[in-house]
Tab-separated table of C-alpha atoms and ligand atoms in Angstrom:
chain	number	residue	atom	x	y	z
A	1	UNK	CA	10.589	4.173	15.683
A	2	UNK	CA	8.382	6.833	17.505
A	3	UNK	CA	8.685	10.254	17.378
A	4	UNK	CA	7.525	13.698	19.373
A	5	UNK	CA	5.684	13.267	22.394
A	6	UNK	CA	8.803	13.382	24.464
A	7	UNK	CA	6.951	14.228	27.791
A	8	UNK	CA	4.334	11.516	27.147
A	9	UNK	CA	7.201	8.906	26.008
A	10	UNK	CA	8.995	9.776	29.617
A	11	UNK	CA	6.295	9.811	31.700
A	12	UNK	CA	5.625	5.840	30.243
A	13	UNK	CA	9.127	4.839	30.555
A	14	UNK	CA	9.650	5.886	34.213
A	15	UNK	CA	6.713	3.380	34.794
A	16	UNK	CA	8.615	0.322	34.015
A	17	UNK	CA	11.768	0.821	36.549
A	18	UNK	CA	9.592	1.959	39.235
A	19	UNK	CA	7.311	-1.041	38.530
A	20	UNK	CA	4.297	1.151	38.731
A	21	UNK	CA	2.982	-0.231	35.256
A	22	UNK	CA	-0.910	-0.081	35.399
A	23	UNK	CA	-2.362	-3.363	34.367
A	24	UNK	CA	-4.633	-1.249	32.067
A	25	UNK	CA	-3.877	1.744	30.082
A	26	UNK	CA	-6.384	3.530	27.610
A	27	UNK	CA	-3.885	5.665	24.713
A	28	UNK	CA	-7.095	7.937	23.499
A	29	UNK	CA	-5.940	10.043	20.237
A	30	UNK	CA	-6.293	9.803	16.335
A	31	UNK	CA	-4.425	7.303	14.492
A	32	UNK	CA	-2.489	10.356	12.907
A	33	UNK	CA	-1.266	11.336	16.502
A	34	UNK	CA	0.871	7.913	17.230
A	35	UNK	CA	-1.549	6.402	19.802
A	36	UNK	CA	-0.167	2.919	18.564
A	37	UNK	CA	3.536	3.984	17.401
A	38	UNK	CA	3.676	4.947	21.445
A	39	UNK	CA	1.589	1.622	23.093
A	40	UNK	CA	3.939	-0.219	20.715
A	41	UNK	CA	7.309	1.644	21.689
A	42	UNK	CA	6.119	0.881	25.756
A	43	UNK	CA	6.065	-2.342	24.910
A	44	UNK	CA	9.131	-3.025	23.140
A	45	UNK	CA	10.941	-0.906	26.774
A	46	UNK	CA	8.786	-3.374	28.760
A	47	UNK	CA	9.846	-6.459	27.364
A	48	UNK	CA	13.863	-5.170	26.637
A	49	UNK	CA	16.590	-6.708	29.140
A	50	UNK	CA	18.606	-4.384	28.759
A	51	UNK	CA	17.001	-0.540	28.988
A	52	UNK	CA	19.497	2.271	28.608
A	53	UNK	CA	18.363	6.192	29.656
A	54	UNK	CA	18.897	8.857	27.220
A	55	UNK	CA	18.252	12.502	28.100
A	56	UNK	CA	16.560	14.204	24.589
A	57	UNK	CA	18.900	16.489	23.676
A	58	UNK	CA	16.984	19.716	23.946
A	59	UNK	CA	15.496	18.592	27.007
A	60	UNK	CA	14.085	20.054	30.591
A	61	UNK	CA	14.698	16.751	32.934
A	62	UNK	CA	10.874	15.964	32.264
A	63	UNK	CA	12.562	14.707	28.835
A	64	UNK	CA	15.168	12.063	29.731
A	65	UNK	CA	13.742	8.740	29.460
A	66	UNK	CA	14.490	5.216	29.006
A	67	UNK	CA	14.498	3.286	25.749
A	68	UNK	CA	14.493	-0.279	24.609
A	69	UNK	CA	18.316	-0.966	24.060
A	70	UNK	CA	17.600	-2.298	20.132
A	71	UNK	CA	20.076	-5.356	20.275
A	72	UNK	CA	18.880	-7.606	23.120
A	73	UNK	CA	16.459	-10.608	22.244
A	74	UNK	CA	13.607	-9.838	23.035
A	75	UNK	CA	14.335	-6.027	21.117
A	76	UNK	CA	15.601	-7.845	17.964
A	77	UNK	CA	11.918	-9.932	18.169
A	78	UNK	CA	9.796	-6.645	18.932
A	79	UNK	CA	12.171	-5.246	15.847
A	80	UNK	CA	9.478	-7.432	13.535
A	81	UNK	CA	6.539	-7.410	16.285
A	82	UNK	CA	7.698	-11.952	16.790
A	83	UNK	CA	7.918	-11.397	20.410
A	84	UNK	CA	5.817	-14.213	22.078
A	85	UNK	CA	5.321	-11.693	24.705
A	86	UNK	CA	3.667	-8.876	22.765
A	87	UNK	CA	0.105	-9.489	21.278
A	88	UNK	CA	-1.576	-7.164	18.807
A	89	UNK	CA	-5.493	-7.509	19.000
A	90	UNK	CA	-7.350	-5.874	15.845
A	91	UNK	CA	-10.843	-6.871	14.411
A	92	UNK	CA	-11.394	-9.078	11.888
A	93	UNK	CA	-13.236	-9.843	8.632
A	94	UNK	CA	-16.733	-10.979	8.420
A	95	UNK	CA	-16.025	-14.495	7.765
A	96	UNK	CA	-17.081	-17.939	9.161
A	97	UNK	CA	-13.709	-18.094	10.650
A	98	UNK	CA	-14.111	-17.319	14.652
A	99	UNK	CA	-10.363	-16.323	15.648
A	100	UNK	CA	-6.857	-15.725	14.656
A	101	UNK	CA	-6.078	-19.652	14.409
A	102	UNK	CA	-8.241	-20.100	11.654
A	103	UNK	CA	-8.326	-17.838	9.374
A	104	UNK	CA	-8.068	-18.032	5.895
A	105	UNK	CA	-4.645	-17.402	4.192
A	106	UNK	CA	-5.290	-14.433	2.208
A	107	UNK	CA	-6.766	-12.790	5.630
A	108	UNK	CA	-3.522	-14.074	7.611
A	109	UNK	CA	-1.716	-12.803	4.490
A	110	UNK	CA	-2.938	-9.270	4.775
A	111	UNK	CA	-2.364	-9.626	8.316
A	112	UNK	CA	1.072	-10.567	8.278
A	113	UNK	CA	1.769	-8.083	5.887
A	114	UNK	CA	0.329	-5.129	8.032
A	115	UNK	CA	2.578	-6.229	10.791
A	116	UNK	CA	5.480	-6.270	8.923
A	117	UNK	CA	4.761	-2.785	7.625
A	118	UNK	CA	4.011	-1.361	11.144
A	119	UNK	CA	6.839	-2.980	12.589
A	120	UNK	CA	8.880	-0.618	10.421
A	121	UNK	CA	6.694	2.205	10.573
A	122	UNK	CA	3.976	2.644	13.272
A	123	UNK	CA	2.110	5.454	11.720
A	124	UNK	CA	1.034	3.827	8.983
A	125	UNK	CA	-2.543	2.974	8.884
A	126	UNK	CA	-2.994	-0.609	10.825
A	127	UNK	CA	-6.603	-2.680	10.361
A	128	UNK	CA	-7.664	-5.767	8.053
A	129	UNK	CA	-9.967	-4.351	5.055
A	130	UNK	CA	-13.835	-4.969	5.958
A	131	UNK	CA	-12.959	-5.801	9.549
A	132	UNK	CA	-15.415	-4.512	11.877
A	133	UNK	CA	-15.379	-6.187	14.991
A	134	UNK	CA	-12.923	-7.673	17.395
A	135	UNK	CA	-15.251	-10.890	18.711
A	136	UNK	CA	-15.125	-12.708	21.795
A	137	UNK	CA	-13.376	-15.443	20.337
A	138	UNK	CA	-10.443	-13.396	20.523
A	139	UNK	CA	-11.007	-12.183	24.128
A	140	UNK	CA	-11.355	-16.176	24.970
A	141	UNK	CA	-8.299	-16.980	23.182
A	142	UNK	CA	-6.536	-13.543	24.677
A	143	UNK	CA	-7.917	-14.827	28.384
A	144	UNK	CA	-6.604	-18.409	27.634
A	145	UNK	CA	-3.293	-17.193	26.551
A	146	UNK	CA	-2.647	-14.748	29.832
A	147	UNK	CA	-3.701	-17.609	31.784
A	148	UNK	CA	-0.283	-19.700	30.756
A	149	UNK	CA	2.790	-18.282	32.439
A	150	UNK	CA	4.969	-16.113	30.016
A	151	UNK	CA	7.039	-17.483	27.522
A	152	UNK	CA	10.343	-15.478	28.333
A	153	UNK	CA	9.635	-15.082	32.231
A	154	UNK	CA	9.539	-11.317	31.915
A	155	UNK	CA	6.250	-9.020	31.640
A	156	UNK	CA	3.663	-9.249	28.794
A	157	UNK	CA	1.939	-6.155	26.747
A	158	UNK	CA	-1.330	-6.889	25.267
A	159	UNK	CA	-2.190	-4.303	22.910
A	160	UNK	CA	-5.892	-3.811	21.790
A	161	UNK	CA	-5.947	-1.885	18.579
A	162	UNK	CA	-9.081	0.283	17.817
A	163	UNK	CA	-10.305	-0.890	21.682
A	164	UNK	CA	-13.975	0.641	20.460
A	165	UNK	CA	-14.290	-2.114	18.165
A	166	UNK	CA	-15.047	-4.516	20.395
A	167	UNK	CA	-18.773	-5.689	20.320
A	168	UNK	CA	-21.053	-6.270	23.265
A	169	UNK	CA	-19.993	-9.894	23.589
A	170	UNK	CA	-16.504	-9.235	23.154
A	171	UNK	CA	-16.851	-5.750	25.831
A	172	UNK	CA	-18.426	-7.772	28.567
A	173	UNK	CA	-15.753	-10.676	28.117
A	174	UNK	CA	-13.473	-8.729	28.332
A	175	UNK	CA	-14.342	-6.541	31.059
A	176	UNK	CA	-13.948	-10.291	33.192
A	177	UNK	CA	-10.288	-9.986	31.758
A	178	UNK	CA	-9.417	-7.107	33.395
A	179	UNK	CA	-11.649	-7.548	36.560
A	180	UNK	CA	-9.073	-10.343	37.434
A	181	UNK	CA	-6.043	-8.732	36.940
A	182	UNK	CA	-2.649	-10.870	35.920
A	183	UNK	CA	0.525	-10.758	37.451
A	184	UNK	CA	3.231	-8.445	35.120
A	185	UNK	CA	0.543	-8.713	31.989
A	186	UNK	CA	0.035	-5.004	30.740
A	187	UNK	CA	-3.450	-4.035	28.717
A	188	UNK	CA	-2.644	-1.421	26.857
A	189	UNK	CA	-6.355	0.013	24.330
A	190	UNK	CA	-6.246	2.542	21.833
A	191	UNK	CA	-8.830	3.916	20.184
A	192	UNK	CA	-10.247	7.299	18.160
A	193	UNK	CA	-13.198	6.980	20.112
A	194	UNK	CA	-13.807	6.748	23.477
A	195	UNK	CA	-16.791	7.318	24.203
A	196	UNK	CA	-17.675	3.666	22.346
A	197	UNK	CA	-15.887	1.995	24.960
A	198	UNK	CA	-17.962	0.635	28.057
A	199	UNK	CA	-17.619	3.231	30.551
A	200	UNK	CA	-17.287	0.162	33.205
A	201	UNK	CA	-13.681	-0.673	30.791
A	202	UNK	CA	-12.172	2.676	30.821
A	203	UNK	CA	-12.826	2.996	34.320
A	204	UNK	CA	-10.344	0.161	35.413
A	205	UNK	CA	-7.846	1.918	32.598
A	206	UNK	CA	-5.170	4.161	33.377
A	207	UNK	CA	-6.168	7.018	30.516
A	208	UNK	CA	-3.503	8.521	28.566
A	209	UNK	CA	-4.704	11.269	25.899
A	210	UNK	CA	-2.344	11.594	22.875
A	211	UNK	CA	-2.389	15.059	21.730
A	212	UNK	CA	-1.272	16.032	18.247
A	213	UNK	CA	2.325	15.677	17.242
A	214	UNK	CA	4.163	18.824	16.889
A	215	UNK	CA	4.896	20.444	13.409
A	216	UNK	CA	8.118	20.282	13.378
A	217	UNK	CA	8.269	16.437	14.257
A	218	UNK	CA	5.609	15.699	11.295
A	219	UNK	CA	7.955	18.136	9.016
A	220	UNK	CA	10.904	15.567	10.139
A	221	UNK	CA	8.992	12.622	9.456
A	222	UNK	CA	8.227	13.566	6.190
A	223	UNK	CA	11.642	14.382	5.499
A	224	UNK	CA	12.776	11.202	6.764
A	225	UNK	CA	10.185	8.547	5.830
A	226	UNK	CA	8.994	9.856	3.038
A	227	UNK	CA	11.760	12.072	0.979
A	228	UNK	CA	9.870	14.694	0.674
A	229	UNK	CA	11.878	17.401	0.289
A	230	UNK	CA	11.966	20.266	3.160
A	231	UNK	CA	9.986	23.434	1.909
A	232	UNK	CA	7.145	20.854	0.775
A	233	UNK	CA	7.089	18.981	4.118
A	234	UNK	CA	6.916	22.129	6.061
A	235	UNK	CA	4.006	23.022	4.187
A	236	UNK	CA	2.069	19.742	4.588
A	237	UNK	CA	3.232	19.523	8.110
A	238	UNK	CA	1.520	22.827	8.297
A	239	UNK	CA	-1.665	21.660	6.846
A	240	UNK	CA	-1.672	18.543	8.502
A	241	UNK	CA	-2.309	19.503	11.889
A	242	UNK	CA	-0.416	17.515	13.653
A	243	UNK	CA	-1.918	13.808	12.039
A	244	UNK	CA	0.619	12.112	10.310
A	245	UNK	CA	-1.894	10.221	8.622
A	246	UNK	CA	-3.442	13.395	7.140
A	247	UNK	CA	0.135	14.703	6.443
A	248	UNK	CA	0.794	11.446	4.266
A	249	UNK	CA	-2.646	11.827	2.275
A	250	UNK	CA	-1.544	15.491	1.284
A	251	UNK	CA	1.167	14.005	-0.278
A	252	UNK	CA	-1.042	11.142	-2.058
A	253	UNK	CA	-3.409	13.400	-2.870
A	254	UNK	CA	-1.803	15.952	-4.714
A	255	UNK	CA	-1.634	19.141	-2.130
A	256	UNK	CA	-0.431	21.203	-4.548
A	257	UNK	CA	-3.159	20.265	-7.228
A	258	UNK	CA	-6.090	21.395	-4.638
A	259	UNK	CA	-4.473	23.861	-3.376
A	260	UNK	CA	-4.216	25.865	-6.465
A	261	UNK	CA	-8.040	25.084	-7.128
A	262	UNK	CA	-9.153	26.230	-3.689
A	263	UNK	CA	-7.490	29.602	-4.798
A	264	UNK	CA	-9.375	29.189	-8.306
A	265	UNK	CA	-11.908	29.559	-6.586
A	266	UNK	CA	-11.010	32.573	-4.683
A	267	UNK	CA	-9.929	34.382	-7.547
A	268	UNK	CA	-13.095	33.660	-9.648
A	269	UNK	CA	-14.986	34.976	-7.267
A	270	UNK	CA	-12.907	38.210	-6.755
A	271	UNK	CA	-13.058	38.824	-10.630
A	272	UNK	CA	-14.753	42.255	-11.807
A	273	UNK	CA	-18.709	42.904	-13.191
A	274	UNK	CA	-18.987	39.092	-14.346
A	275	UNK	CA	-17.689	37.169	-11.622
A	276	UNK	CA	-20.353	34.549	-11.193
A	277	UNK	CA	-19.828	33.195	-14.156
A	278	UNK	CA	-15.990	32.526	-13.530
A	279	UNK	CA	-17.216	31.398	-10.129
A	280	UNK	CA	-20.266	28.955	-11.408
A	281	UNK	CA	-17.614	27.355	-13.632
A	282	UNK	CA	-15.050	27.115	-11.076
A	283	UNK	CA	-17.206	25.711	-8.789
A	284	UNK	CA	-18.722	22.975	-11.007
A	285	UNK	CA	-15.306	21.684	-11.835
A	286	UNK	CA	-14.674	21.167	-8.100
A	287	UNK	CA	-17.772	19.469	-7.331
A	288	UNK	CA	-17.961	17.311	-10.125
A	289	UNK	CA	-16.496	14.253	-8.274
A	290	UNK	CA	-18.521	13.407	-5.184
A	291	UNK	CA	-16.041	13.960	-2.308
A	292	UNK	CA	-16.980	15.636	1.259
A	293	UNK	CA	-13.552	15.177	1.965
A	294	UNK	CA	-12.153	16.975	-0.463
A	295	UNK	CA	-14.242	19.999	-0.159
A	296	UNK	CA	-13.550	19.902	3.322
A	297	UNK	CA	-9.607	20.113	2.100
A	298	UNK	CA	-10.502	22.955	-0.166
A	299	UNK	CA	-12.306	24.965	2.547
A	300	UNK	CA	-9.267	24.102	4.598
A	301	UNK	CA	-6.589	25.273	2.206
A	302	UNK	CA	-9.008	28.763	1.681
A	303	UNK	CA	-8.586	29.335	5.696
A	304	UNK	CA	-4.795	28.842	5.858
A	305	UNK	CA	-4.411	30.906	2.603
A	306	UNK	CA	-6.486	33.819	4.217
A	307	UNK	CA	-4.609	33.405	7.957
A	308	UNK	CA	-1.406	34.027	6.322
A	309	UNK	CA	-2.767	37.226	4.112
A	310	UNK	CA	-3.460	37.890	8.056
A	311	UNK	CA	-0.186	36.737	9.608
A	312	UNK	CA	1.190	39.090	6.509
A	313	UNK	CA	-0.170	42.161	7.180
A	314	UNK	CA	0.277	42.176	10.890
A	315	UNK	CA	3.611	41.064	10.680
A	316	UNK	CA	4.756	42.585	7.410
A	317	UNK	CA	6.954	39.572	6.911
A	318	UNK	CA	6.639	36.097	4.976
A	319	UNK	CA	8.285	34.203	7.398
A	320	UNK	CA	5.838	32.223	9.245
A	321	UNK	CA	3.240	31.624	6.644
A	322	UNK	CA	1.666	28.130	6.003
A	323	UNK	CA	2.000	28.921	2.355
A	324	UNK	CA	6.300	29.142	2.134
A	325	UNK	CA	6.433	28.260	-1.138
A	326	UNK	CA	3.638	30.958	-2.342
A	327	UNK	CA	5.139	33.866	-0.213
A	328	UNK	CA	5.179	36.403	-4.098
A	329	UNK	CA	1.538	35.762	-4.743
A	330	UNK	CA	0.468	36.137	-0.737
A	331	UNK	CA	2.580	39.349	-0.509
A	332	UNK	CA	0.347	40.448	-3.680
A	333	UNK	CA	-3.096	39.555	-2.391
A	334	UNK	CA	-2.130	41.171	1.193
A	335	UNK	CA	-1.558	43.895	-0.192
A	336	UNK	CA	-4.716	43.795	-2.021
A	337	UNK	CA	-6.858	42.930	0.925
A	338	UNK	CA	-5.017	42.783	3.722
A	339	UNK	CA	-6.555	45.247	5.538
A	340	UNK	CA	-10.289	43.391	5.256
A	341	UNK	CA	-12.179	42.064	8.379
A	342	UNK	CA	-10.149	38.574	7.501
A	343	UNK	CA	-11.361	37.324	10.800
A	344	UNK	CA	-15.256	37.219	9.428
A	345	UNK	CA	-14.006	35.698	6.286
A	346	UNK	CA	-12.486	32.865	8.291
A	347	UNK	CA	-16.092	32.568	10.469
A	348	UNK	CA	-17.215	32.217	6.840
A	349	UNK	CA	-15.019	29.695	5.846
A	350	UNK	CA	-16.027	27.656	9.046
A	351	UNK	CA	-19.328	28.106	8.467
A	352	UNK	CA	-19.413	26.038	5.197
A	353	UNK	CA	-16.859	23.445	6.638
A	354	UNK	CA	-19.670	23.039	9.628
A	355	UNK	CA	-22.450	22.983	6.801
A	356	UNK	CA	-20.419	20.432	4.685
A	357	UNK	CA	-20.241	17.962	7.554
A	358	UNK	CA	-24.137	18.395	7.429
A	359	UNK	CA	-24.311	17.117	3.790
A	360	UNK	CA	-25.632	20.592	2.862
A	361	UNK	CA	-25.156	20.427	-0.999
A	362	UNK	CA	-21.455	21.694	-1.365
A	363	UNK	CA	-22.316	23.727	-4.326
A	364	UNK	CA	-24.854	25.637	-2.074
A	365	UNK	CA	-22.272	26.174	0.055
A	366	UNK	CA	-19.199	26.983	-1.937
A	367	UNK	CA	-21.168	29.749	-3.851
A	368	UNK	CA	-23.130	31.179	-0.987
A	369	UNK	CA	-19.111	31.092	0.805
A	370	UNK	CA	-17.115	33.027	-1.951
A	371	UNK	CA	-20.147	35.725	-2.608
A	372	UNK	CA	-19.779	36.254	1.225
A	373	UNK	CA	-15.815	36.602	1.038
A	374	UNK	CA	-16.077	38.539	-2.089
A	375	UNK	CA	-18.248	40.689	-0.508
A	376	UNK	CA	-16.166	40.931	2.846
A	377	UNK	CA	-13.057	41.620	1.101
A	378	UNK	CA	-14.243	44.592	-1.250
A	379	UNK	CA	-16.474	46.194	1.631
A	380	UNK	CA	-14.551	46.144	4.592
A	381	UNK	CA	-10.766	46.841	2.963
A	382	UNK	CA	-9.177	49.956	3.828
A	383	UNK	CA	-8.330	51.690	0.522
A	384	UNK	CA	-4.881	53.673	0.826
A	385	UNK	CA	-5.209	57.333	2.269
A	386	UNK	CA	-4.060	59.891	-0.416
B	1	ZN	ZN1	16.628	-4.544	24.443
């Protein structure tokens, strides 16, 4: 199952008729984006007998593209990621253990398991807990196994997950790999970032970047995968970015719980005379548990709430806001404040998000933010003309 991307999934697919496969490819996106959903979908279409071309049904011809058939053999073993044809490289453990072959069952266990799950769904978070490193052991074994013929006589994807996570004696081993190209075997890396990857390795890769997925695909996914019900999913789809893995943590983490404290916040600090004492307490309660992350989910819900006040007021509709489910209370504070200089409360907001990632203490920056917005929002609003 892969979704979006339709011009990235069609550009792949054409490769495999036209045998113009790259031995090499480098899928460079987050997680969240599908980088391995899509290296895993190319090779489940390389290794099916029996492709069959389907034109997307909203589609330019860029769209149409060619898709695994789902019922040959080798589709029915991709189905659970048992093709003998396909290998999956992640890191491993710390462990005395030195490849796949041996290691101990509770790690095979976990591994197994994590298969199974991405088999079903590919944009679910895939790595072994406290696994840091993909060794050379595995490149060796990797190197042996490409130098046997394939098992079904058709081509072979290797897929190295998290391709940065290689170390130095791993990089260099492998870099032998693909100096010596093999005959219908396809490399396919991924990784979050590229810049740890030996330049000499993503030089002899074929790069693909994997840009975000669109909203309306996450909205579907969340819909589909996850039954979350419509108005909610647009609104984490909306919040999400386009990072499925982001989108799912919203849901896990209670959106709707820091949501309304983000806007705590904002309304403490837009109270009358004795406002910093609304705002002291309000901040203290969300800084209580240690959590960069969270703050940095705060600051985020505080920007979307003040683009829509601005997508209000120069629209004069509710239509299009992030916040669909809040459209009484944003009408309200629009027309509160929807004439301020939004734009410098947003700098604001980005300000503190920059000064957060700089483990600046967040109650620092939470307080010095609202007093700024506060003061934005009473000093630069147009009151009504008489
Ligand atoms: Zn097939």
């Amino acid at each position: 199952m892969v979704i979006g991307h339709l011009t990235i999934r069609s550009r792949l697919s054409k490769m495999i008729p036209d045998g113009r496969i790259p031995h090499a490819m480098l899928f460079v996106g987050a997680d969240g984006y599908g980088t391995l959903a899509l290296a895993l979908d190319f090779a489940r279409l390389a290794v099916c007998s029996n492709p069959r071309t389907v034109a997307a049904a909203d589609s330019g011809a860029h769209a149409a593209f060619t898709e695994a058939c789902g019922v040959c053999r080798s589709c029915v073993q991709t189905s659970t990621l048992q093709h003998p044809d396909v290998t999956i490289l992640t890191a491993l453990p710390t462990g005395k253990f030195d490849s796949e072959q041996d290691l101990p069952d509770d790690v095979l266990e976990e591994l197994s398991a994590q298969l199974r799950t991405i088999a079903q769904d590919p944009y679910e978070p895939f790595g072994l807990r406290n696994a840091m490193q993909i060794r050379i052991s595995q490149i060796r074994n990797l190197k042996r196994s490409l130098s046997l013929s394939s098992v079904q006589a058709g081509k072979r994807i290797v897929i190295v997950h998290h391709a940065d996570e290689m170390n130095t004696e791993a990089s260099n081993a492998f870099l032998k790999t693909l100096e010596e190209p093999h005959l219908d075997v396809t490399i396919i890396l991924t990784t979050q970032n590229p810049v740890r990857i030996l330049p000499t390795i993503s030089s002899r890769c074929q790069e693909l970047f994997v840009p975000p997925l669109a909203e309306a695909d996450v909205t579907d996914y969340l819909v589909n995968h996850h039954d979350c019900p419509i108005e909610e999913a647009r609104v984490v789809a909306r919040f999400a970015d386009g990072d499925i893995i982001r989108a799912r943590s919203f849901l896990t983490e209670d959106m709707n719980a820091e949501r309304t404290e983000a806007l705590n916040l904002l309304r403490a600090a837009l109270k009358g005379q004795k406002y910093r004492v609304a705002l002291a307490d309000a901040i203290q309660l969300s800084t209580e548990v240690k959590d960069q992350k969270r703050i940095l989910r705060l600051l985020q819900f505080l920007a979307l709430w003040i683009r829509d006040t601005q997508l209000v007021e120069s629209s004069g509709t509710v239509d299009i806001v992030a916040n669909i489910d809040q459209t009484e209370a944003l009408q309200k504070f629009s027309a509160s404040f929807g004439t301020a200089d939004l734009a410098l409360c947003l700098t604001s907001v980005e300000r503190a998000s920059r000064d957060i990632r700089r483990n600046v203490s967040p109650s620092l920056v939470l307080l010095t933010t609202l007093v700024d917005i506060r003061r934005i929002l009473y000093t630069t609003r147009q009151t009504a003309a008489v």
